[in-house]
CSV table of C-alpha atoms in Angstrom, one decimal:
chain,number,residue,atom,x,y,z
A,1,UNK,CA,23.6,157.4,21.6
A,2,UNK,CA,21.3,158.7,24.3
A,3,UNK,CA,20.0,162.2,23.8
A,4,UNK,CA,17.8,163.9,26.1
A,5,UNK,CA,15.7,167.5,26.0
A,6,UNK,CA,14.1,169.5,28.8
A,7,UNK,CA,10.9,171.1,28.4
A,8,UNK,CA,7.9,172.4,30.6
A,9,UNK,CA,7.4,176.5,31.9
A,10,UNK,CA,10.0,178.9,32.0
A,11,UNK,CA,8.3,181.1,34.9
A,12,UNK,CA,6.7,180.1,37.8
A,13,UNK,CA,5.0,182.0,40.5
A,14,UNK,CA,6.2,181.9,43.7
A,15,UNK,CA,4.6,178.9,46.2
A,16,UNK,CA,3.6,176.9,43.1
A,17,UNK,CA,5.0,173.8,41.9
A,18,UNK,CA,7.7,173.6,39.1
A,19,UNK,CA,7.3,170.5,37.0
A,20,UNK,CA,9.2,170.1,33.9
A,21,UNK,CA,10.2,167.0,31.7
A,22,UNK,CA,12.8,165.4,30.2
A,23,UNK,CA,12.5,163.5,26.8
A,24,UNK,CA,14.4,160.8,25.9
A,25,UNK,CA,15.5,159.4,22.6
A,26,UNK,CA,18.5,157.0,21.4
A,27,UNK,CA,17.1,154.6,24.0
A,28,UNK,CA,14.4,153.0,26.6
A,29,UNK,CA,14.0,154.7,29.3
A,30,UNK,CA,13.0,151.3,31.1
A,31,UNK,CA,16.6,150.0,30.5
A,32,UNK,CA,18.1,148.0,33.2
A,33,UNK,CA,20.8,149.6,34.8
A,34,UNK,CA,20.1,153.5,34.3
A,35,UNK,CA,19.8,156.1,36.4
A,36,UNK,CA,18.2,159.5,35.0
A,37,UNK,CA,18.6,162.5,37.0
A,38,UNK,CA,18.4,166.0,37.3
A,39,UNK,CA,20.6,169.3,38.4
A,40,UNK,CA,20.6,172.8,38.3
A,41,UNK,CA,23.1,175.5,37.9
A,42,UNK,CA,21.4,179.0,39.7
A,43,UNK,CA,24.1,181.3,38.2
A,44,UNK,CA,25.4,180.9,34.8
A,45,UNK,CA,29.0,179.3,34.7
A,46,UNK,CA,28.1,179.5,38.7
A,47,UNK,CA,27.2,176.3,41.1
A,48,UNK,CA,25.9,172.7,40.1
A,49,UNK,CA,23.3,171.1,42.3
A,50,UNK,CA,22.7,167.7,42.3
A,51,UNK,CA,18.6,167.8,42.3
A,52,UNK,CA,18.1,163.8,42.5
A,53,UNK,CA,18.0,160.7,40.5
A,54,UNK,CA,15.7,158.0,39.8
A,55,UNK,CA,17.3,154.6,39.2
A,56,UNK,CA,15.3,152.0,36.0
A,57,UNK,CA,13.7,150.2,39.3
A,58,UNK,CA,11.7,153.3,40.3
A,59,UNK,CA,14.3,154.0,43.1
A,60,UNK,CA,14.4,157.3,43.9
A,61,UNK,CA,17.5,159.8,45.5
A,62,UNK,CA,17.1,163.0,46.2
A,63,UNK,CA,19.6,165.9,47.6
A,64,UNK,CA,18.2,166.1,51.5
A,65,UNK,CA,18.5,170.3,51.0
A,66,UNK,CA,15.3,169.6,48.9
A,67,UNK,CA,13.7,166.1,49.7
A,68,UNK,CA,10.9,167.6,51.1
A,69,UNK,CA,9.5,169.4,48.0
A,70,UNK,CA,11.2,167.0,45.2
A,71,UNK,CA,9.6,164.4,42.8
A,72,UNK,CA,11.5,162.7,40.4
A,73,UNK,CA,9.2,160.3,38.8
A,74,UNK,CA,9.7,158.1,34.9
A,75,UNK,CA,7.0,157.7,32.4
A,76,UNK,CA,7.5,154.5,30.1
A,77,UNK,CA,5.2,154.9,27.8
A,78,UNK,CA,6.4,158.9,26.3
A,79,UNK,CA,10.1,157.5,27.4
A,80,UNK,CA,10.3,160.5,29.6
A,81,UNK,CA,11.1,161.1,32.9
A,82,UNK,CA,10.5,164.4,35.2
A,83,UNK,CA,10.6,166.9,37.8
A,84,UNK,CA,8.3,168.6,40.5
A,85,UNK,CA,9.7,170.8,43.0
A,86,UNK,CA,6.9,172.4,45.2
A,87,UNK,CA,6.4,175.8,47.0
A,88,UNK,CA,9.1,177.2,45.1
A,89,UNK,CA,10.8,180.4,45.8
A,90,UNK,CA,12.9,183.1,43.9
A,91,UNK,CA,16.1,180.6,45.4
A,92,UNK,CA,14.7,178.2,43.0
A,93,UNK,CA,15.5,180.3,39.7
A,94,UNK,CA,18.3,178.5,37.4
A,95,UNK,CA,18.7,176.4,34.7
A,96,UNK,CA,17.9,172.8,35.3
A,97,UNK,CA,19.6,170.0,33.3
A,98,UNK,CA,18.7,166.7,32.8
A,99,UNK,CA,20.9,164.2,32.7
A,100,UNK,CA,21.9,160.7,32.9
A,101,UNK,CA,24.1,159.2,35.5
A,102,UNK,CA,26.5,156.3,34.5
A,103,UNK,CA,24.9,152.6,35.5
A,104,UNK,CA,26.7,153.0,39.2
A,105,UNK,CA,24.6,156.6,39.7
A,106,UNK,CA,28.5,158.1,39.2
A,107,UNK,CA,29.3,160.5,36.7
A,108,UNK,CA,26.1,162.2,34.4
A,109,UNK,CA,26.9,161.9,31.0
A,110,UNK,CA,25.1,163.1,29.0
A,111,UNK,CA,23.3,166.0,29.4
A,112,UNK,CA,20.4,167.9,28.0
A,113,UNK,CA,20.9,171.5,27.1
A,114,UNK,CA,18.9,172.8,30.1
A,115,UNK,CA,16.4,175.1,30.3
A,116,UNK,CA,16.0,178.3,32.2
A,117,UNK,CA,13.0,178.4,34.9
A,118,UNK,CA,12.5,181.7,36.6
A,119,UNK,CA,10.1,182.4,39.7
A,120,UNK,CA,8.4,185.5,39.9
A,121,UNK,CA,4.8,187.1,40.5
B,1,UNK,CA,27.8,167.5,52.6
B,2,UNK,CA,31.0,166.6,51.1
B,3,UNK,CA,32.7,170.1,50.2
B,4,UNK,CA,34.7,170.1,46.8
B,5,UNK,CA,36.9,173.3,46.8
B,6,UNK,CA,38.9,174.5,43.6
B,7,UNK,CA,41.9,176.3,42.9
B,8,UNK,CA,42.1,178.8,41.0
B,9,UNK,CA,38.4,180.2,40.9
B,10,UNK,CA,40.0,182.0,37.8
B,11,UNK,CA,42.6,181.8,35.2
B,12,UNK,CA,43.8,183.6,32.7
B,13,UNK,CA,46.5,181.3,29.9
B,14,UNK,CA,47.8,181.3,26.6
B,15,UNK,CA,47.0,179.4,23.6
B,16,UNK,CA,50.1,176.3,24.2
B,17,UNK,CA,50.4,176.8,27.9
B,18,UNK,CA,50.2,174.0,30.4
B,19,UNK,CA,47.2,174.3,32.7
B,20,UNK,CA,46.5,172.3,36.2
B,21,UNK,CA,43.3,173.1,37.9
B,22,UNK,CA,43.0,171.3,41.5
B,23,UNK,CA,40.3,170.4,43.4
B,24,UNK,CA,40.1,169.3,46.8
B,25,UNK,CA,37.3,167.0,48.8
B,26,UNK,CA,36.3,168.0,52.9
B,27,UNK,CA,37.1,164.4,53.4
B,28,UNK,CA,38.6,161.2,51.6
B,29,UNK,CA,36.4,160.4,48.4
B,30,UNK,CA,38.6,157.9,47.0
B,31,UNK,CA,38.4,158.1,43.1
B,32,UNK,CA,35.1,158.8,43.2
B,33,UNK,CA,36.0,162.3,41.3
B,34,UNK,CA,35.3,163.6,38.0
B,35,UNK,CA,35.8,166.8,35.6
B,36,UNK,CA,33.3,168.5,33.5
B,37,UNK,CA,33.9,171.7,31.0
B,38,UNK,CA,31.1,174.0,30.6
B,39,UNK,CA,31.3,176.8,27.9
B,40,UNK,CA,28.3,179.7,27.8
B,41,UNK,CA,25.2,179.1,27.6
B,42,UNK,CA,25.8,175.3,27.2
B,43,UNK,CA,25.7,172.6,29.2
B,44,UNK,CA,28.6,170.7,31.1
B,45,UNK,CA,30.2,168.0,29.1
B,46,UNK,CA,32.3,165.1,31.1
B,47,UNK,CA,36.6,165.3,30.5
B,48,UNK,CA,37.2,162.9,32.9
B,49,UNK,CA,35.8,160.0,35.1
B,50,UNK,CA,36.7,158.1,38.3
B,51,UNK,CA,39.7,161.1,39.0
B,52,UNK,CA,42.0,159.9,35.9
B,53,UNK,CA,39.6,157.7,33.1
B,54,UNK,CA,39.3,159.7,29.9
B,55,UNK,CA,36.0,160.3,28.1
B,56,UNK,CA,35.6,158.7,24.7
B,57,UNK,CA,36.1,161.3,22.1
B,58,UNK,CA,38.3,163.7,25.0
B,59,UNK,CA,41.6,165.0,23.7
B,60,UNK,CA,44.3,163.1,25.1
B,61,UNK,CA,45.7,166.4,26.1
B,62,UNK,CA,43.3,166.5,28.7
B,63,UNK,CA,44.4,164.3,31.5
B,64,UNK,CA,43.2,163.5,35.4
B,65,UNK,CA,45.1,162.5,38.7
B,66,UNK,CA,44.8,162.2,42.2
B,67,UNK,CA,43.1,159.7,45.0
B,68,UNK,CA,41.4,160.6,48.9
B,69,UNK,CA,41.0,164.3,49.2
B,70,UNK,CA,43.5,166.1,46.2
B,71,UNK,CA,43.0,166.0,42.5
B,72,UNK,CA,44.1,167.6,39.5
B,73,UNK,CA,43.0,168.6,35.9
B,74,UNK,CA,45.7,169.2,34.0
B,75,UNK,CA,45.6,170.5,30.1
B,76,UNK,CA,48.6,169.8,28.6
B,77,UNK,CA,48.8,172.6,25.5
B,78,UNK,CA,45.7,174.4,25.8
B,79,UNK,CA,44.1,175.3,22.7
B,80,UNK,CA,41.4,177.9,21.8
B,81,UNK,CA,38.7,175.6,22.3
B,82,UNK,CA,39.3,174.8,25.8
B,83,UNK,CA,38.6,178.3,27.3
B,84,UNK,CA,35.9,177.7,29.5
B,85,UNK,CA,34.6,177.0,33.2
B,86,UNK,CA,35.7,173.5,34.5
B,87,UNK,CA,34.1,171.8,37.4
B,88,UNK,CA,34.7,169.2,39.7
B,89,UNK,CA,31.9,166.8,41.3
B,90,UNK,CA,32.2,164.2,43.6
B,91,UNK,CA,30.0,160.9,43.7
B,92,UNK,CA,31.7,159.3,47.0
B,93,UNK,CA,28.4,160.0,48.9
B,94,UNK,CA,25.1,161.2,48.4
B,95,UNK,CA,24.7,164.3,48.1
B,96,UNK,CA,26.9,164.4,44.9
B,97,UNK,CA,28.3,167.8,45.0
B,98,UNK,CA,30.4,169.9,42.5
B,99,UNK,CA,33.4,172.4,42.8
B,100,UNK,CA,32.4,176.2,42.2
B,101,UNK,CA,33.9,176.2,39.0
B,102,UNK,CA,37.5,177.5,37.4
B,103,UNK,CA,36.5,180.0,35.1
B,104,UNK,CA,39.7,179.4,32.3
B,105,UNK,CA,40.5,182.7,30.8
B,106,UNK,CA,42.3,183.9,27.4
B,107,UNK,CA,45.4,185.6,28.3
């Protein structure tokens, strides 16, 4: 059963890049037919937004609201995949999860417990 | 965007009461429709997939309907467990996008 974890700094300082990482175990991240993606919630109990996805053949799918500052990128060897978003803004405070999209890119089960990123000076 | 609207933002219910929570696409997204709960401080969990499937391990009082642009989430006896936020999200197009959330209240 897949798990996966977030990690990587909880504050960032406005027009850096955010970069955080997702670990993840009960299987190969190189697995045909998975997608791994990420979202974030900017309120709690508030708002989902779909970040992007990455699919096992290094496809990549991002939310066009953020293309332009988004990386979503997979690491084989730690079995990790992650984020960069650059020239963040206070807008970019939330929680992001990670999570795994069924093997059609559909639904996202499941889901790692998310972890809070907050952009301030 | 595809917009996903739902209805009620907020609910207040009893423990046995018979919830439906609706939410409704901007345009026709088939089936492609599915239901998350989210309690505090965790993270959503999938109820139901493609509008009416039922996650593994998912009550069976939990129970999904609908096709093109209407669906519902309907709890058949609610139990104390199941007080929570509920969302919707969509996977008809790119960007998937998700309702703003039915915040499900103890009466």
């Amino acid at each position: 059963q897949l798990q996966l974890q977030e990690s990587g700094p909880g504050l960032v300082k406005p027009s850096e890049t955010l970069s955080l990482t997702c670990t993840v175990s009960g299987g190969s991240i190189s697995s045909s037919n998975y997608y791994w993606g990420w979202i974030r919630q900017q309120s709690p109990g508030k708002g989902l937004e779909w970040i992007g996805s990455i699919y096992y053949t290094g496809d990549t799918y991002y939310n066009p609201s953020l293309k332009s500052r988004v990386t979503i990128s997979v690491d084989t060897s730690k079995n990790q995949f992650s984020l960069k978003l650059t020239s963040v803004t206070a807008a970019d405070t939330a929680v992001y999860y990670c999570a795994t999209p069924d093997a059609s890119g559909n639904w996202f089960d499941p889901w790692g417990q998310g972890t809070l990123v907050t952009v301030s000076s | 965007d595809i917009q996903m609207t739902q209805s009620p933002s907020s609910l207040s219910a009893s423990v046995g009461d018979r919830v439906t929570i609706t939410c409704r696409a901007s345009q026709s997204i088939s089936r492609f429709l599915h239901w998350y709960q989210q309690k505090p401080g965790k993270a959503p969990k999938l109820l139901i997939y493609s509008a009416s499937s039922l996650r593994t391990g998912v009550p069976s009082r939990f129970s999904g309907s609908g096709s093109g642009t209407d669906f519902t989430l309907t709890i058949s006896s609610l139990q104390p467990e199941d007080f929570a936020t509920y969302f919707c999200q969509q996977s008809y197009s790119i960007p998937a996008t998700f309702g703003q959330g039915t915040n499900l209240e103890i009466k």
